[in-house]
Short mmCIF file of C-alpha atoms in Angstrom, two decimals:
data_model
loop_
_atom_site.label_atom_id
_atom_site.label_comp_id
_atom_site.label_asym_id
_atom_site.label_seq_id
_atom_site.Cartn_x
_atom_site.Cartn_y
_atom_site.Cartn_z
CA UNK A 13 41.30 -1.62 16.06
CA UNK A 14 39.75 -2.65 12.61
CA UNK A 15 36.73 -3.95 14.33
CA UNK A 16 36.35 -0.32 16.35
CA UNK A 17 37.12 1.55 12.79
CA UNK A 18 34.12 -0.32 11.15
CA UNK A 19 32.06 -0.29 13.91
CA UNK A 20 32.45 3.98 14.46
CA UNK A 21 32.27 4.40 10.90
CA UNK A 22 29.26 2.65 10.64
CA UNK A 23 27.92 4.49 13.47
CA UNK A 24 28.34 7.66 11.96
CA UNK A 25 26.84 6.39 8.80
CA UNK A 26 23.70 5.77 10.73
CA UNK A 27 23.91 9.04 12.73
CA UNK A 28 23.96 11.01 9.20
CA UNK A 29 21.44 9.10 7.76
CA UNK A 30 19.13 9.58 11.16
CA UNK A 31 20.19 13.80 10.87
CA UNK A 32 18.71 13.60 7.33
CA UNK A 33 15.86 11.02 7.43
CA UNK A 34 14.44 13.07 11.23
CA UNK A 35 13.73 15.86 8.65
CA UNK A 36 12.34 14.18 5.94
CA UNK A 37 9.68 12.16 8.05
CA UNK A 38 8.68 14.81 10.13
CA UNK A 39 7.57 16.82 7.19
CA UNK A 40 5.68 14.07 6.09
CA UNK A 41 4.20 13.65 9.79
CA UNK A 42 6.22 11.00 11.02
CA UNK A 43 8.18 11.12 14.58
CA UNK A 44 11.64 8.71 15.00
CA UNK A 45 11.63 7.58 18.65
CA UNK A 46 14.48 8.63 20.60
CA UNK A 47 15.69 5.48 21.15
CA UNK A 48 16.32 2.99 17.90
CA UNK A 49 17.55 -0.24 18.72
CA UNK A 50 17.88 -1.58 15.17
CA UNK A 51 20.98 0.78 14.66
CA UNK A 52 23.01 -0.44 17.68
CA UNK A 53 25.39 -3.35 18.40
CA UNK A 54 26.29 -6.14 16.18
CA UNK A 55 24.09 -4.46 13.37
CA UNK A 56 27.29 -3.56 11.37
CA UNK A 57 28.08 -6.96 10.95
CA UNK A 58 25.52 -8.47 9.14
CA UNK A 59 25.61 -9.01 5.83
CA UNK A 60 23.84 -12.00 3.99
CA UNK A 61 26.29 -14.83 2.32
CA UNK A 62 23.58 -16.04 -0.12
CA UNK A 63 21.62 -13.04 -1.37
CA UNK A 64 23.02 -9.72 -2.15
CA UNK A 65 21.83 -7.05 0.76
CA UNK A 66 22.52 -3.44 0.60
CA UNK A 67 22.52 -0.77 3.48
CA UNK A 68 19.22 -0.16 4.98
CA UNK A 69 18.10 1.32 8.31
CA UNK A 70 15.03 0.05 10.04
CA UNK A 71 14.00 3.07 12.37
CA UNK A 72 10.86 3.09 14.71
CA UNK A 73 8.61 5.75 14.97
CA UNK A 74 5.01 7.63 15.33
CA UNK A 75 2.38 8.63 12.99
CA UNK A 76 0.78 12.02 13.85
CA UNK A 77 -2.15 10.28 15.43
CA UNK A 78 0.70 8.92 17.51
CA UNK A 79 0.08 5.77 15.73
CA UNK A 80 3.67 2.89 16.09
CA UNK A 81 5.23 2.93 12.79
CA UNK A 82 8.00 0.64 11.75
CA UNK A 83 9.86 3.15 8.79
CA UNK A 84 12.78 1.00 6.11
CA UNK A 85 15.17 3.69 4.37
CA UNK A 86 18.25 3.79 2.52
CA UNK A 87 20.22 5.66 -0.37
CA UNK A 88 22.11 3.10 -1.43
CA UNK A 89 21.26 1.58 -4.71
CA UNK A 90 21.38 -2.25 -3.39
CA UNK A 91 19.11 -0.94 -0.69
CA UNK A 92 16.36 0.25 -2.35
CA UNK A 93 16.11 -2.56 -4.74
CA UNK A 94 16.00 -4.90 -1.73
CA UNK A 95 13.28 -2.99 -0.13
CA UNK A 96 11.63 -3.44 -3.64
CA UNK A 97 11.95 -7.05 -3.72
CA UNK A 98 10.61 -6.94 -0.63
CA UNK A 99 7.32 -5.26 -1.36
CA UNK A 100 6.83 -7.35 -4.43
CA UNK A 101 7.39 -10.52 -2.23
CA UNK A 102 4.69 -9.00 -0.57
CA UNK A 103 2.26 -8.44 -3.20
CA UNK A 104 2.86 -11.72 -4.61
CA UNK A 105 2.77 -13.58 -1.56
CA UNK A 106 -1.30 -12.89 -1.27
CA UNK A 107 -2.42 -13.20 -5.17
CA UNK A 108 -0.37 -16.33 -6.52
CA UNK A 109 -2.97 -19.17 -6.98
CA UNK A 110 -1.34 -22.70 -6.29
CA UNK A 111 -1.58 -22.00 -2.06
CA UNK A 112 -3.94 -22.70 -0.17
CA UNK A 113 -3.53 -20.48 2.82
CA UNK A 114 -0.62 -17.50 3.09
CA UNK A 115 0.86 -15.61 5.60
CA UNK A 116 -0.29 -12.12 7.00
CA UNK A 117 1.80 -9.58 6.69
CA UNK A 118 1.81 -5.72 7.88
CA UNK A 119 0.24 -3.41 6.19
CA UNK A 120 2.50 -0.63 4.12
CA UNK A 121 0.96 2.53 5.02
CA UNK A 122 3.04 4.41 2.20
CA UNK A 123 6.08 4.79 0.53
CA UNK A 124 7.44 7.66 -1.44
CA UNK A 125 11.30 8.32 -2.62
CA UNK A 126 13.00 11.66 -1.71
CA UNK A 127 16.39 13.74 -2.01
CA UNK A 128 17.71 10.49 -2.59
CA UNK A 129 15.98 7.92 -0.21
CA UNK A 130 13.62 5.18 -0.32
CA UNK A 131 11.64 5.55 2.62
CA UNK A 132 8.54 2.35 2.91
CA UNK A 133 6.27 3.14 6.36
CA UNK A 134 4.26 0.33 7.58
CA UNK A 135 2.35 -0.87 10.56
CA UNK A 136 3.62 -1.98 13.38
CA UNK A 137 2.74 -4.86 14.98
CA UNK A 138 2.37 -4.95 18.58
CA UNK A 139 2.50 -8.32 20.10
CA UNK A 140 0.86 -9.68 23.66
CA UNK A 141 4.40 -11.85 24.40
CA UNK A 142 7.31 -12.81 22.63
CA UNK A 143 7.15 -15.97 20.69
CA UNK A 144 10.38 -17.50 23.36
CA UNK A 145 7.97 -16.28 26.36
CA UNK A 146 4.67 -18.54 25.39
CA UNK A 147 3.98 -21.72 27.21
CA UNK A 148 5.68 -24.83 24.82
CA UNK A 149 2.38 -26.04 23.26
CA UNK A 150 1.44 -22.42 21.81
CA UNK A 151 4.97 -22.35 20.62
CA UNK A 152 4.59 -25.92 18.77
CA UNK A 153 1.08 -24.86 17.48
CA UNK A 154 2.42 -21.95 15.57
CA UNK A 155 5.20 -23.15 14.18
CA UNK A 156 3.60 -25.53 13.06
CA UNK A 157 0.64 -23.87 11.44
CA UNK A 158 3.77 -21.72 9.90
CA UNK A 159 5.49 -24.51 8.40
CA UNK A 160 1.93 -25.71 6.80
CA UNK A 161 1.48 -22.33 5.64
CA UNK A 162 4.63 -22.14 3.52
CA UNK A 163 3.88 -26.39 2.57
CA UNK A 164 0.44 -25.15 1.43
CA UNK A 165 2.61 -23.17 -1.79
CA UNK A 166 4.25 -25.52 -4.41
CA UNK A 167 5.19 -24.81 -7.75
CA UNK A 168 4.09 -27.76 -9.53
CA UNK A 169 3.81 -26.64 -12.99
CA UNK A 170 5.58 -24.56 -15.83
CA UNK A 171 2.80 -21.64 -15.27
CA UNK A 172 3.77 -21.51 -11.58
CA UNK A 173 7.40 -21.01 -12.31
CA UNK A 174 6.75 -18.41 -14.60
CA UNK A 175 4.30 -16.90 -11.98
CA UNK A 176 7.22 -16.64 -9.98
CA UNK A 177 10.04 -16.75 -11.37
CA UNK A 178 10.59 -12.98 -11.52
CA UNK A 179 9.87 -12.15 -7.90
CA UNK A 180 10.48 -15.22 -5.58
CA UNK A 181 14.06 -17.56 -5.43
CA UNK A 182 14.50 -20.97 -6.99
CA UNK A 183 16.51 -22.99 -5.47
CA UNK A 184 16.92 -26.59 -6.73
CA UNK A 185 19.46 -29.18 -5.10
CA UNK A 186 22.00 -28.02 -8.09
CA UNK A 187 21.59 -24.57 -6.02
CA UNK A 188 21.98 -25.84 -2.66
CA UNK A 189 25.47 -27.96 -3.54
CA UNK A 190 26.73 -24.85 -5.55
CA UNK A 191 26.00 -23.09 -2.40
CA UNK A 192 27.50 -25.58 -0.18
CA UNK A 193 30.41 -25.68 -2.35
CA UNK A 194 30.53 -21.61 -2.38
CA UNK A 195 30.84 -22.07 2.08
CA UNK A 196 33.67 -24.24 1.49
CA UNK A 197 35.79 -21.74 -0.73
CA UNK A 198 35.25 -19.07 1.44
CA UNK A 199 36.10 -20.83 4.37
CA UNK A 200 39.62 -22.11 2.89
CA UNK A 201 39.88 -18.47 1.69
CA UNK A 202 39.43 -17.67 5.24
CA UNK A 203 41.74 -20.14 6.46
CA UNK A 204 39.55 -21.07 8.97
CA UNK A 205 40.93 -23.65 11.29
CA UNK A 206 41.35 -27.32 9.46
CA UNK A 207 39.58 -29.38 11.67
CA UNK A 208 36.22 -27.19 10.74
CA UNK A 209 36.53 -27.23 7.14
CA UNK A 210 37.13 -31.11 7.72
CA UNK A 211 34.05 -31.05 8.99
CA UNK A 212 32.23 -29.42 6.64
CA UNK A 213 33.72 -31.01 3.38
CA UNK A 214 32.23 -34.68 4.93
CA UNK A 215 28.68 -32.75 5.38
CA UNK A 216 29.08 -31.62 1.84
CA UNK A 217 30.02 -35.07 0.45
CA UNK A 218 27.12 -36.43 2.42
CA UNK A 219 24.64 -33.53 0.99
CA UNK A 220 25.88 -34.91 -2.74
CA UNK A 221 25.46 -38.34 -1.89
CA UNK A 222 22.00 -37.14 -0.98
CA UNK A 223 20.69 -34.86 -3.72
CA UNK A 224 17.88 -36.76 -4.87
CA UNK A 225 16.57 -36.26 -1.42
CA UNK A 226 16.81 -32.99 -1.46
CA UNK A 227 15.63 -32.43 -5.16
CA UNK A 228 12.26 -34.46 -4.27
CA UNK A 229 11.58 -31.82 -1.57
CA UNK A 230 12.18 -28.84 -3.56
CA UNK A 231 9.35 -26.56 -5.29
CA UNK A 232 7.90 -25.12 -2.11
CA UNK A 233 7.60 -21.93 -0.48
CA UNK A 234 10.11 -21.99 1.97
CA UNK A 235 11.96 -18.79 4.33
CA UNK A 236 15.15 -18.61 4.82
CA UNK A 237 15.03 -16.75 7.79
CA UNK A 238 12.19 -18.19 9.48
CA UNK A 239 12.86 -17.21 13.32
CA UNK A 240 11.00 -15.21 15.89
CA UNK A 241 12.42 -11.85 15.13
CA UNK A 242 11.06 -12.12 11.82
CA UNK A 243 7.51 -12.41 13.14
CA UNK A 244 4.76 -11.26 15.18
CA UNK A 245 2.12 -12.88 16.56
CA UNK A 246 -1.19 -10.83 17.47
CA UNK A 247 -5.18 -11.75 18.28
CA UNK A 248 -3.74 -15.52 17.25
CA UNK A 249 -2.57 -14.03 13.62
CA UNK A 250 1.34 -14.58 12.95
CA UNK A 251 2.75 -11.55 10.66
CA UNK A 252 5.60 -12.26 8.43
CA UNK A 253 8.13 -9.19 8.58
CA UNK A 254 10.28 -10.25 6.63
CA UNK A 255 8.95 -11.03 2.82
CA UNK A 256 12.57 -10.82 1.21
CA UNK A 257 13.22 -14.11 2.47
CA UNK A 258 10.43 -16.06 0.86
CA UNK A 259 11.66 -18.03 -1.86
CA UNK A 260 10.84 -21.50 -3.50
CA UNK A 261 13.17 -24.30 -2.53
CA UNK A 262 13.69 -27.25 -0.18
CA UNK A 263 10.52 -27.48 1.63
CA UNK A 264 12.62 -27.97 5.11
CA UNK A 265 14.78 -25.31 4.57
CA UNK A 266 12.97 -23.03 7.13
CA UNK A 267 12.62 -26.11 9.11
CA UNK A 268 16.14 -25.99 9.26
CA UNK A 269 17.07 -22.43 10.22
CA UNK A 270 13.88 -22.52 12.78
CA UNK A 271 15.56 -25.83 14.68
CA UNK A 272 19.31 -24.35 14.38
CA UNK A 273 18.00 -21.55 16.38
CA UNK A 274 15.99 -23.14 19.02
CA UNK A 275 18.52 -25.35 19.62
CA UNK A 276 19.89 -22.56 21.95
CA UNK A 277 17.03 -21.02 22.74
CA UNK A 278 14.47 -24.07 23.26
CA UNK A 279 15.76 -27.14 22.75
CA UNK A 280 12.80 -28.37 24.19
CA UNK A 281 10.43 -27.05 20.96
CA UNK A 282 13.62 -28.24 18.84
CA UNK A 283 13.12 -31.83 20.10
CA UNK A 284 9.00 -31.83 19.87
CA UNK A 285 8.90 -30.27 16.15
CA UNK A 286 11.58 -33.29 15.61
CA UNK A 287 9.35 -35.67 17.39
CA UNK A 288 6.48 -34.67 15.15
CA UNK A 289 8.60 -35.44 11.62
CA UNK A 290 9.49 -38.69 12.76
CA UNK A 291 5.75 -39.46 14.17
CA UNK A 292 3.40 -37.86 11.36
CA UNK A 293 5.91 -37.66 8.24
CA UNK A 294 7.85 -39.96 6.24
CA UNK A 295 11.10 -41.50 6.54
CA UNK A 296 12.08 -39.20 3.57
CA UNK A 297 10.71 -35.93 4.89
CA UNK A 298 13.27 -36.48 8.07
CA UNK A 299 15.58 -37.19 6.30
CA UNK A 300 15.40 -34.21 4.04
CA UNK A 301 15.07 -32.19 7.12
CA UNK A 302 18.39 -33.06 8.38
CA UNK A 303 20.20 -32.92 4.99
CA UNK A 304 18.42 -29.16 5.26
CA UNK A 305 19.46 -29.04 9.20
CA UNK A 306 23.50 -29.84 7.65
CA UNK A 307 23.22 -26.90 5.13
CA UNK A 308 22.54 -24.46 7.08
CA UNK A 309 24.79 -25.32 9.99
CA UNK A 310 27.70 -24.80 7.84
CA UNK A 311 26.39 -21.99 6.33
CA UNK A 312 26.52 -20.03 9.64
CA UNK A 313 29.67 -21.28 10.27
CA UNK A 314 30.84 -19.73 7.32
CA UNK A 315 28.83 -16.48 8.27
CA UNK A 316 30.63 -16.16 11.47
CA UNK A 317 33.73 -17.15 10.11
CA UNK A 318 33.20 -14.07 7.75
CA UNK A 319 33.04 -11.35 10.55
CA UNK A 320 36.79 -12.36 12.23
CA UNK A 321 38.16 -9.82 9.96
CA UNK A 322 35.69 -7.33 11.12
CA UNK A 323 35.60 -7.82 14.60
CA UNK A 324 38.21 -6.89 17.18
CA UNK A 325 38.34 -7.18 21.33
CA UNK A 326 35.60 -8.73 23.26
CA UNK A 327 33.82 -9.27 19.53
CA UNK A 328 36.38 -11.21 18.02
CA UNK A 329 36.35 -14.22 20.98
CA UNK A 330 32.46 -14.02 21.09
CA UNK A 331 33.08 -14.47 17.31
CA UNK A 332 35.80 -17.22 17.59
CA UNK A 333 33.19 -19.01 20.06
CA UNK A 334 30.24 -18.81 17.81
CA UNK A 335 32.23 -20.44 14.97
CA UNK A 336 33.49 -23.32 17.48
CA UNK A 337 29.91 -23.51 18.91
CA UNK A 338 28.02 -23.96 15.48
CA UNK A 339 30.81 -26.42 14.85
CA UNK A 340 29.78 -28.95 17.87
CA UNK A 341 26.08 -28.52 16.65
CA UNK A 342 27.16 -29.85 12.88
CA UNK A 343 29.44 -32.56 14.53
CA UNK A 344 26.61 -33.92 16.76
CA UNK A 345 24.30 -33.73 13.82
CA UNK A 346 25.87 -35.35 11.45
CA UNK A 347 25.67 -38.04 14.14
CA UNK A 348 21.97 -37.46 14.18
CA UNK A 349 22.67 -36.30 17.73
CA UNK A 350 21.57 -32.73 19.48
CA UNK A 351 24.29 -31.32 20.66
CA UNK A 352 24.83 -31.47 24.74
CA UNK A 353 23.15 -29.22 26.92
CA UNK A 354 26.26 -28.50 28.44
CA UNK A 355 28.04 -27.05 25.37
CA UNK A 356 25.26 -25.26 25.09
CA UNK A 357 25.32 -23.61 28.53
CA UNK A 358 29.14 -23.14 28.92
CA UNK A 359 28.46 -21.34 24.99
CA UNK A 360 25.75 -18.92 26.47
CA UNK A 361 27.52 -18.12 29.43
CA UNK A 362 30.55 -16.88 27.09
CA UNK A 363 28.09 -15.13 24.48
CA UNK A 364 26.47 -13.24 27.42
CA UNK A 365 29.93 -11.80 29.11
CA UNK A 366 31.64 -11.13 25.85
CA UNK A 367 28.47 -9.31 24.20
CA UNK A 368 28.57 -5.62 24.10
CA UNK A 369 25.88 -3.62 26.31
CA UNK A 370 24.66 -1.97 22.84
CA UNK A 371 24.28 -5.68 21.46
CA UNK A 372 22.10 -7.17 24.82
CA UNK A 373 19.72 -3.88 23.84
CA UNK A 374 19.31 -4.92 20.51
CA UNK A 375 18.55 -7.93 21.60
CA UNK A 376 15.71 -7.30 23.71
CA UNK A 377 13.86 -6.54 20.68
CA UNK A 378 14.28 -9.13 18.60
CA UNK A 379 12.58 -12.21 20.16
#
């Protein structure tokens, strides 16, 4: 019942904020589409463990040339700053001087505050094919070329710091443990079952053994969110969407999230990006990869531990399976293992029948 409370309140949130915003844009010339999948299904949910994140629709739209917009709003304080730190991500992404090559990102056709909101309107970017739909090798290529991108920015001295220091994240292996050690409270605060935070105590210990490792790898630009629904690719170009996540850190810290997540959707690019480390890289840069690969693993356990209290019904066992799921993927790693294919099936075919028709819309969209 808690799960349907949260989930209708936030749904009538959204539907006040759409009543007001509708308004607002169309006297500015701008048209919402009837149909917004960004406000539907698990949205509710998500809420970041490691960064602070306020409440923030993402609406789609029309210019009056009947141009696709892509409009960010919100009225809430933590909101609008992280729409802010967004755009200066942005601005700074293109004009700091230590990379060599950066990423493209829309362009922000405007944005303007009013009775209360912080409205940003910029391009959308229409894409020929997913990034999940394109043959393996254009998958490989531009991941790759992404990962060199983001290699191509290090902060090397005390003037790059300070370049950044106001806008970007710094994350040093002292960060990463504290973070690691932040999953683990949370999780015995959860009481999450023993056997998991077994599990992910030993990955810890092994990350602490191992923080040299990680410390030699840190000082890059790295995202922390580097998966296909944060970009678009277009006339061979790959736009970033999703600037707040840039920070400097672990070099293979996007690695990491990027190889999490195709190891359900294509293990196949998750074993050739692999293949590539241990063929054209160091010894260390693998391992740092992995120690990256561990991190992040528990950290979504811990995320998805999080949202039992919120979720209810069909929600909380898709919930309870994601937590066991993410758990076999840390346990075969820390084995230097990929998990088996059939865990991975038998998990998919339980994520599709327990997921909510709202959520397998939202879904669409994303990759």
């Amino acid at each position: 019942m808690e799960q349907v409370n949260k989930e209708s309140d936030n749904q009538s949130r959204v539907n006040a904020e759409l009543k007001n915003l509708c308004d607002i844009l169309a006297r500015a010339g701008y048209t919402l589409n009837e149909h917004q999948p960004h406000t539907i299904g698990e949205r509710f949910l998500m809420q970041n463990i490691t960064t602070p994140s306020g409440q923030k629709v993402i609406l789609l739209g029309t210019d009056i040339n009947q141009n696709r917009v892509v409009i960010k709003a919100t009225s809430d304080p933590t909101g609008k700053k992280e729409i802010q730190h967004e755009q200066a991500c942005r601005s700074l992404l293109h004009t700091i001087n230590f990379a060599y090559d950066t990423f493209t990102t829309p362009e922000e056709i405007t944005t303007w505050t009013e009775d209360g909101y912080l409205i940003s309107v910029q391009q959308f970017i229409d894409q020929e094919s997913s990034f999940i739909e394109r043959p393996l090798e254009e998958q490989f290529e531009y991941a790759l070329r992404a990962f060199k991108t983001q290699e191509s920015a290090r902060a090397t001295t005390a003037s790059h710091y300070k370049t950044i220091a106001s806008t970007f994240g710094i994350r040093q292996s002292e960060d990463y443990l504290r973070l690691s050690q932040s999953f683990l409270e949370t999780q015995q605060d959860l009481e999450t079952d023993q056997g998991i935070q077994n599990t992910c105590q030993e990955t810890f210990k092994l990350l602490e053994r191992n923080k040299d490792r990680i410390e030699q790898y840190c000082g890059f630009l790295t995202h922390t969110d580097f998966v296909p629904h944060n970009f678009r690719i277009k006339n061979g170009n790959m736009y970033l969407l999703d600037t707040s996540s840039l920070e400097f850190g672990n070099k293979h810290e996007s690695w990491a999230r990027f190889l999490n997540f195709m190891t359900l959707y294509n293990y196949k690019l998750e074993k050739a990006l692999i293949e590539y480390i241990e063929h054209n890289r160091a010894p260390e840069e693998r391992e740092s990869m992995q120690l990256m690969r561990l991190y992040r693993l528990v950290e979504i356990i811990t995320y998805y531990s999080n949202t039992l209290k919120k979720s209810a019904d069909d929600l909380l066992s898709l919930n309870k399976a994601r937590v066991e799921f993410w758990h076999d993927v840390l346990q075969a790693e820390l084995r230097n293992e990929r998990v088996r294919r059939d865990i991975v099936e038998s998990y998919r075919i339980t994520r599709d029948r327990l997921r909510s028709q709202d959520e397998k819309e939202r879904q669409k969209n994303l990759h």
